[in-house]
Short mmCIF file of C-alpha atoms in Angstrom, two decimals:
data_model
loop_
_atom_site.label_atom_id
_atom_site.label_comp_id
_atom_site.label_asym_id
_atom_site.label_seq_id
_atom_site.Cartn_x
_atom_site.Cartn_y
_atom_site.Cartn_z
CA MET A 145 0.08 8.60 -28.33
CA THR A 146 0.82 6.84 -31.60
CA ASP A 147 0.38 3.14 -32.33
CA GLU A 148 3.51 3.02 -34.47
CA TRP A 149 6.55 0.97 -33.52
CA ARG A 150 9.55 3.05 -32.49
CA GLY A 151 12.92 2.46 -30.91
CA TRP A 152 13.01 2.82 -27.13
CA GLN A 153 15.12 5.98 -27.23
CA GLU A 154 12.68 7.85 -29.45
CA ALA A 155 9.63 6.50 -27.62
CA ALA A 156 11.00 7.38 -24.17
CA GLN A 157 12.03 10.85 -25.32
CA ALA A 158 8.44 11.59 -26.32
CA ALA A 159 6.94 9.92 -23.25
CA LEU A 160 9.16 11.76 -20.78
CA TYR A 161 9.89 15.11 -22.41
CA GLY A 162 7.29 15.64 -25.12
CA HIS A 163 4.59 18.30 -24.86
CA GLU A 164 2.40 15.95 -22.80
CA GLY A 165 5.33 13.99 -21.38
CA PHE A 166 5.75 12.75 -17.85
CA TYR A 167 8.30 15.39 -16.84
CA ARG A 168 6.83 18.29 -18.78
CA SER A 169 3.09 18.08 -18.23
CA PRO A 170 1.80 19.40 -14.86
CA LEU A 171 -1.34 17.34 -15.36
CA ARG A 172 0.56 14.06 -15.55
CA SER A 173 2.95 14.78 -12.69
CA PRO A 174 1.75 17.77 -10.63
CA GLU A 175 4.01 16.94 -7.67
CA GLY A 176 7.06 16.55 -9.86
CA PRO A 177 9.46 13.62 -9.52
CA ALA A 178 9.07 13.58 -5.73
CA GLY A 179 5.51 12.34 -6.19
CA HIS A 180 6.74 9.16 -7.86
CA PHE A 181 10.11 8.24 -6.40
CA ARG A 182 12.31 9.18 -3.46
CA THR A 183 15.86 10.33 -4.08
CA SER A 184 18.66 11.13 -1.63
CA VAL A 185 17.55 14.77 -1.78
CA HIS A 186 14.13 13.83 -0.42
CA ALA A 187 15.50 11.32 2.09
CA SER A 188 17.35 13.83 4.27
CA PRO A 189 18.56 17.45 4.38
CA LEU A 190 21.96 15.97 5.21
CA PHE A 191 22.40 15.32 1.48
CA ALA A 192 21.97 18.99 0.54
CA ALA A 193 24.25 19.98 3.43
CA ALA A 194 26.94 17.64 2.07
CA VAL A 195 26.60 19.20 -1.39
CA ALA A 196 26.93 22.62 0.25
CA ARG A 197 30.21 21.51 1.85
CA LEU A 198 31.38 20.16 -1.51
CA LEU A 199 30.59 23.50 -3.17
CA THR A 200 32.36 25.41 -0.39
CA GLY A 201 35.46 23.28 -0.87
CA ILE A 202 35.46 23.92 -4.62
CA ALA A 203 35.18 27.68 -3.99
CA ARG A 204 38.15 27.42 -1.68
CA GLU A 205 40.18 25.58 -4.32
CA LEU A 206 39.21 28.16 -6.92
CA GLU A 207 40.18 30.91 -4.46
CA THR A 208 36.95 32.79 -5.06
CA GLY A 209 34.01 33.92 -3.00
CA THR A 210 31.62 33.68 -5.97
CA VAL A 211 30.70 30.36 -7.58
CA ALA A 212 27.93 28.79 -9.62
CA LEU A 213 25.88 25.76 -8.61
CA VAL A 214 24.24 24.05 -11.58
CA ASP A 215 21.63 21.42 -10.70
CA VAL A 216 20.93 19.31 -13.80
CA GLY A 217 17.52 17.65 -13.70
CA ALA A 218 16.45 19.91 -10.87
CA GLY A 219 12.95 18.54 -10.27
CA ARG A 220 11.16 21.25 -8.33
CA GLY A 221 14.36 22.84 -7.02
CA GLU A 222 14.55 20.80 -3.82
CA LEU A 223 18.33 20.30 -3.87
CA LEU A 224 19.12 23.94 -4.65
CA THR A 225 16.76 25.09 -1.92
CA GLY A 226 18.47 22.83 0.59
CA VAL A 227 21.98 23.82 -0.44
CA LEU A 228 21.21 27.54 -0.25
CA ALA A 229 19.90 27.05 3.28
CA ALA A 230 23.05 25.18 4.31
CA LEU A 231 25.72 27.48 2.84
CA PRO A 232 28.11 29.34 5.14
CA GLU A 233 27.95 33.11 5.30
CA GLY A 234 30.19 34.97 2.90
CA LEU A 235 29.97 32.58 -0.05
CA GLU A 236 28.10 34.10 -2.98
CA VAL A 237 26.41 31.48 -5.14
CA THR A 238 24.62 31.76 -8.46
CA PRO A 239 22.22 28.79 -8.53
CA TYR A 240 20.95 27.38 -11.84
CA ALA A 241 18.11 24.86 -12.09
CA VAL A 242 18.26 23.00 -15.43
CA GLU A 243 14.83 21.46 -15.96
CA VAL A 244 12.30 21.01 -18.78
CA ALA A 245 9.27 21.56 -16.52
CA ALA A 246 7.98 25.04 -15.74
CA ARG A 247 9.37 26.97 -12.79
CA PRO A 248 7.41 26.03 -9.66
CA PRO A 249 5.69 28.79 -7.70
CA GLY A 250 7.34 30.11 -4.56
CA LEU A 251 10.87 29.11 -5.52
CA ASP A 252 13.74 31.19 -4.12
CA PRO A 253 14.11 34.13 -6.55
CA ARG A 254 17.90 33.69 -6.54
CA ILE A 255 17.52 30.46 -8.50
CA GLU A 256 17.79 30.90 -12.27
CA TRP A 257 15.41 28.45 -13.99
CA CYS A 258 16.59 27.34 -17.41
CA ALA A 259 15.84 24.65 -19.95
CA GLU A 260 19.42 24.43 -21.21
CA LEU A 261 22.80 24.12 -19.53
CA PRO A 262 24.45 27.48 -18.81
CA SER A 263 27.82 27.74 -20.53
CA GLY A 264 31.15 28.71 -19.04
CA THR A 265 30.20 28.52 -15.36
CA THR A 266 32.76 28.17 -12.59
CA GLY A 267 31.89 26.10 -9.57
CA LEU A 268 29.92 22.86 -9.10
CA LEU A 269 27.69 21.07 -11.60
CA PHE A 270 25.60 18.39 -9.88
CA ALA A 271 23.32 15.85 -11.56
CA ASN A 272 21.44 13.69 -9.07
CA GLU A 273 19.47 10.92 -10.78
CA TRP A 274 19.44 12.71 -14.12
CA LEU A 275 21.36 10.39 -16.42
CA ASP A 276 19.08 7.42 -15.70
CA ASN A 277 16.29 9.48 -17.30
CA VAL A 278 18.28 10.27 -20.45
CA PRO A 279 16.55 7.96 -22.97
CA ALA A 280 18.70 5.21 -24.44
CA ALA A 281 18.26 2.74 -27.26
CA VAL A 282 17.66 -0.86 -26.15
CA ALA A 283 19.26 -3.88 -27.81
CA GLU A 284 18.56 -7.58 -27.45
CA ALA A 285 20.46 -10.58 -28.80
CA ASP A 286 18.29 -12.63 -31.16
CA ALA A 287 18.19 -16.42 -31.46
CA ASP A 288 21.55 -16.35 -33.27
CA GLY A 289 23.14 -14.03 -30.70
CA VAL A 290 23.01 -11.00 -33.02
CA PRO A 291 22.21 -7.74 -31.17
CA ARG A 292 19.09 -6.11 -32.58
CA TYR A 293 17.29 -2.90 -31.68
CA VAL A 294 14.16 -3.36 -29.58
CA GLN A 295 11.13 -1.43 -30.78
CA VAL A 296 8.16 -0.61 -28.57
CA ARG A 297 4.55 0.40 -29.09
CA ALA A 298 3.58 3.39 -26.95
CA PRO A 299 0.01 2.60 -25.88
CA ASP A 300 0.68 -0.85 -24.43
CA GLY A 301 4.48 -1.29 -24.19
CA ALA A 302 4.53 -4.30 -26.53
CA GLU A 303 8.00 -4.98 -27.94
CA ARG A 304 9.55 -6.55 -31.03
CA LEU A 305 13.06 -7.01 -32.39
CA ALA A 306 14.03 -4.84 -35.36
CA ALA A 307 17.20 -4.22 -37.38
CA ALA A 308 20.63 -5.42 -36.31
CA VAL A 309 22.65 -2.91 -34.30
CA THR A 310 25.40 -1.37 -36.46
CA GLY A 311 27.78 1.58 -36.56
CA ALA A 312 28.58 3.60 -33.45
CA ASP A 313 25.96 1.77 -31.37
CA ALA A 314 27.50 -1.59 -32.25
CA ALA A 315 30.95 -0.28 -31.36
CA TRP A 316 29.60 0.96 -28.02
CA LEU A 317 28.09 -2.43 -27.24
CA GLU A 318 31.28 -4.25 -28.15
CA ARG A 319 33.35 -2.02 -25.88
CA TRP A 320 31.01 -1.50 -22.95
CA TRP A 321 28.23 -4.12 -22.91
CA PRO A 322 28.81 -7.06 -25.27
CA LEU A 323 25.81 -9.31 -25.95
CA SER A 324 26.01 -12.86 -27.21
CA ALA A 325 23.53 -15.25 -25.57
CA PRO A 326 20.00 -15.13 -27.01
CA GLY A 327 17.71 -12.93 -24.94
CA GLU A 328 20.47 -10.84 -23.35
CA ARG A 329 19.59 -7.13 -23.32
CA ALA A 330 21.42 -3.86 -22.93
CA GLU A 331 20.66 -0.17 -22.79
CA ILE A 332 23.02 1.46 -25.31
CA GLY A 333 24.58 4.27 -23.30
CA ARG A 334 25.87 6.51 -26.08
CA SER A 335 23.13 9.08 -25.42
CA ARG A 336 24.11 9.23 -21.74
CA ASP A 337 27.82 9.50 -22.62
CA GLU A 338 27.12 12.43 -24.91
CA ALA A 339 24.80 14.14 -22.44
CA TRP A 340 27.28 13.84 -19.60
CA ALA A 341 30.26 14.95 -21.70
CA ALA A 342 28.27 18.05 -22.70
CA ALA A 343 27.34 18.76 -19.08
CA ALA A 344 30.89 18.40 -17.76
CA GLY A 345 32.20 20.34 -20.75
CA SER A 346 29.93 23.29 -19.94
CA LEU A 347 32.10 24.11 -16.92
CA ALA A 348 34.90 26.62 -17.37
CA ALA A 349 36.40 25.32 -14.13
CA GLY A 350 35.22 23.38 -11.13
CA LEU A 351 33.73 19.99 -10.38
CA ALA A 352 31.09 18.00 -12.27
CA VAL A 353 29.32 15.23 -10.33
CA ALA A 354 26.83 12.64 -11.57
CA VAL A 355 25.03 10.56 -8.94
CA ASP A 356 22.94 7.65 -10.15
CA TYR A 357 21.95 4.02 -10.20
CA ALA A 358 24.97 2.55 -11.94
CA HIS A 359 26.86 -0.50 -13.09
CA VAL A 360 30.28 -1.13 -14.64
CA ARG A 361 31.43 -3.40 -17.45
CA ASP A 362 32.39 -6.36 -15.27
CA ALA A 363 28.97 -6.40 -13.59
CA ARG A 364 26.38 -5.51 -16.23
CA PRO A 365 22.91 -6.93 -15.61
CA PRO A 366 22.28 -9.58 -18.28
CA PHE A 367 18.78 -8.38 -19.16
CA GLY A 368 19.16 -4.62 -18.69
CA THR A 369 17.39 -2.49 -16.10
CA LEU A 370 14.71 -0.58 -17.99
CA THR A 371 11.70 -0.07 -15.72
CA GLY A 372 8.93 2.35 -14.86
CA PHE A 373 7.87 4.19 -11.70
CA ARG A 374 4.48 5.58 -10.82
CA ASP A 375 3.21 6.81 -7.44
CA GLY A 376 6.24 5.48 -5.61
CA ARG A 377 6.07 1.95 -7.01
CA GLY A 378 7.86 0.11 -9.76
CA THR A 379 5.73 -0.63 -12.79
CA ARG A 380 6.04 -2.08 -16.28
CA PRO A 381 7.77 0.41 -18.58
CA VAL A 382 5.16 1.69 -21.02
CA PRO A 383 6.11 4.85 -22.98
CA ASP A 384 2.66 6.45 -22.88
CA GLY A 385 3.63 9.41 -20.68
CA SER A 386 1.95 8.03 -17.57
CA CYS A 387 5.07 6.89 -15.71
CA ASP A 388 8.75 7.56 -15.23
CA LEU A 389 11.05 5.52 -17.47
CA THR A 390 14.47 4.80 -16.05
CA ALA A 391 17.48 2.54 -16.57
CA HIS A 392 20.73 2.27 -14.63
CA VAL A 393 23.72 4.11 -16.06
CA ALA A 394 27.01 2.72 -17.38
CA LEU A 395 28.97 5.36 -15.48
CA ASP A 396 32.33 3.90 -16.56
CA ALA A 397 31.39 4.65 -20.17
CA CYS A 398 30.31 8.18 -19.20
CA ALA A 399 33.66 8.65 -17.47
CA ALA A 400 35.55 7.65 -20.60
CA ALA A 401 33.44 9.99 -22.74
CA VAL A 402 34.39 12.98 -20.60
CA SER A 403 38.05 11.99 -20.57
CA SER A 404 37.97 12.05 -24.38
CA ALA A 405 35.92 15.24 -24.78
CA VAL A 406 37.02 17.54 -21.94
CA PRO A 407 40.74 18.42 -21.82
CA HIS A 408 42.53 18.21 -18.48
CA ALA A 409 39.61 16.68 -16.59
CA SER A 410 40.61 14.21 -13.89
CA THR A 411 38.09 11.51 -13.07
CA GLU A 412 36.99 9.48 -10.06
CA LEU A 413 34.28 6.83 -9.92
CA THR A 414 33.19 5.81 -6.44
CA ASP A 415 30.03 5.04 -4.48
CA GLN A 416 27.79 7.30 -2.42
CA ARG A 417 28.80 5.69 0.84
CA THR A 418 32.44 6.66 0.27
CA ALA A 419 31.68 10.10 -1.16
CA LEU A 420 29.32 11.14 1.63
CA ARG A 421 31.61 9.85 4.37
CA ARG A 422 34.30 12.14 2.98
CA LEU A 423 31.80 14.98 3.31
CA GLY A 424 31.01 14.20 6.94
CA VAL A 425 27.91 12.03 6.54
CA ASP A 426 28.82 8.78 8.29
CA GLY A 427 25.77 7.44 10.14
CA ASP A 428 27.67 6.83 13.37
CA ARG A 429 25.46 6.84 16.45
CA PRO A 430 26.10 9.62 19.00
CA PRO A 431 27.81 8.63 22.27
CA LEU A 432 25.34 7.32 24.82
CA GLY A 433 26.73 9.70 27.42
CA LEU A 434 25.22 12.60 25.47
CA ALA A 435 21.76 11.33 26.48
CA ALA A 436 22.51 12.21 30.11
CA THR A 437 24.14 15.59 29.52
CA ASP A 438 21.99 16.84 26.63
CA PRO A 439 18.90 14.68 26.08
CA ALA A 440 17.43 16.90 23.35
CA GLY A 441 20.78 17.06 21.56
CA TYR A 442 21.07 13.28 21.78
CA VAL A 443 17.66 12.81 20.17
CA ARG A 444 18.57 15.19 17.34
CA ALA A 445 21.93 13.50 16.82
CA LEU A 446 20.29 10.07 16.83
CA ALA A 447 17.77 11.16 14.19
CA ALA A 448 20.55 12.59 12.03
CA ALA A 449 22.52 9.36 12.39
CA GLY A 450 19.49 7.41 11.15
CA GLU A 451 19.17 9.66 8.11
CA ALA A 452 22.89 9.41 7.42
CA ALA A 453 22.71 5.63 7.70
CA GLU A 454 19.98 5.55 5.04
CA LEU A 455 22.00 7.76 2.70
CA THR A 456 25.07 5.51 3.03
CA ALA A 457 23.44 2.09 3.41
CA ARG A 458 24.86 -0.87 1.51
CA GLY A 459 22.23 -2.38 -0.73
CA GLY A 460 20.47 0.99 -0.87
CA LEU A 461 21.35 4.63 -1.49
CA GLY A 462 24.94 4.06 -0.40
CA ASP A 463 25.50 1.90 -3.49
CA PHE A 464 24.68 4.72 -5.91
CA GLY A 465 27.55 5.61 -8.20
CA TRP A 466 29.28 8.98 -7.91
CA LEU A 467 31.22 10.09 -10.99
CA LEU A 468 33.38 13.14 -10.33
CA HIS A 469 35.33 15.19 -12.86
CA ARG A 470 37.66 17.96 -11.79
CA VAL A 471 37.78 20.48 -14.65
CA GLY A 472 40.60 23.01 -14.70
CA LEU A 473 41.61 22.09 -11.16
CA PRO A 474 44.85 20.54 -9.95
CA GLU A 475 44.86 16.87 -8.99
CA PRO A 476 43.73 16.42 -5.39
CA GLY A 477 46.60 15.99 -2.97
#
């Protein structure tokens, strides 16, 4: 790793996705993302089953028995594996795992492993905790309230303020995350906007869904959210390739980017609690009477209710943002 000062976007890009980066090097992260943080996919198979129901519904709307499922930021293929196991008979699915890491051994041979988004697919594109790992520039207001880029040194994570933010980045800040008080910070989300617009735009028809830690303009965190994760614990963000680097996503800005770039795409921004409840994951406890008539079934239902409660919990996974774009589909009735 170099000792030179670089902007956070460039430094994080190298630290996460470079040749020896956190997500690319099997030596740095042999277990994949699951070895360092727990997502909804890892929390319960109910999540993959809900995605399977979502995909089935899209196939029904498209009036086809053959659809694509594109998992962006696929990790080690956990979500695709779970969805394939939960699909109803008769639905033919072409699964794509979009991931920079090498294909893991033993993965279902039906899954196409690719480093780039497939183009012109019809079906469901799903990005679970991907956008928070798209590197973004960081800005901080100086003593006069002027937003300046924050530079970082890779080996130790030391920071300094650099040039004033200008051009398209300044326009983005003014619209989506204005800074004024000295010390206020923001992650400039243009890179996420562009990445998500490209992902949604890769669909010929269907539904694009981004699920992530999120915030909206009226509730931005005053000092940003950039942090690191290693071995399941939060850590200081140091772009040396040894840890995950993540920051919450301005999903409202991503939504606007797709609306501008993808013709005829309708948009919904909601939370995971609402989205999963619509898909049958509600966390309600089974009726107590079931314990007398079917004790084993009651125990299974109680366990599932606990998992569903975790996926939809306020203050936890249930607060994740869900950004949905219907591409080439009629408005929902």
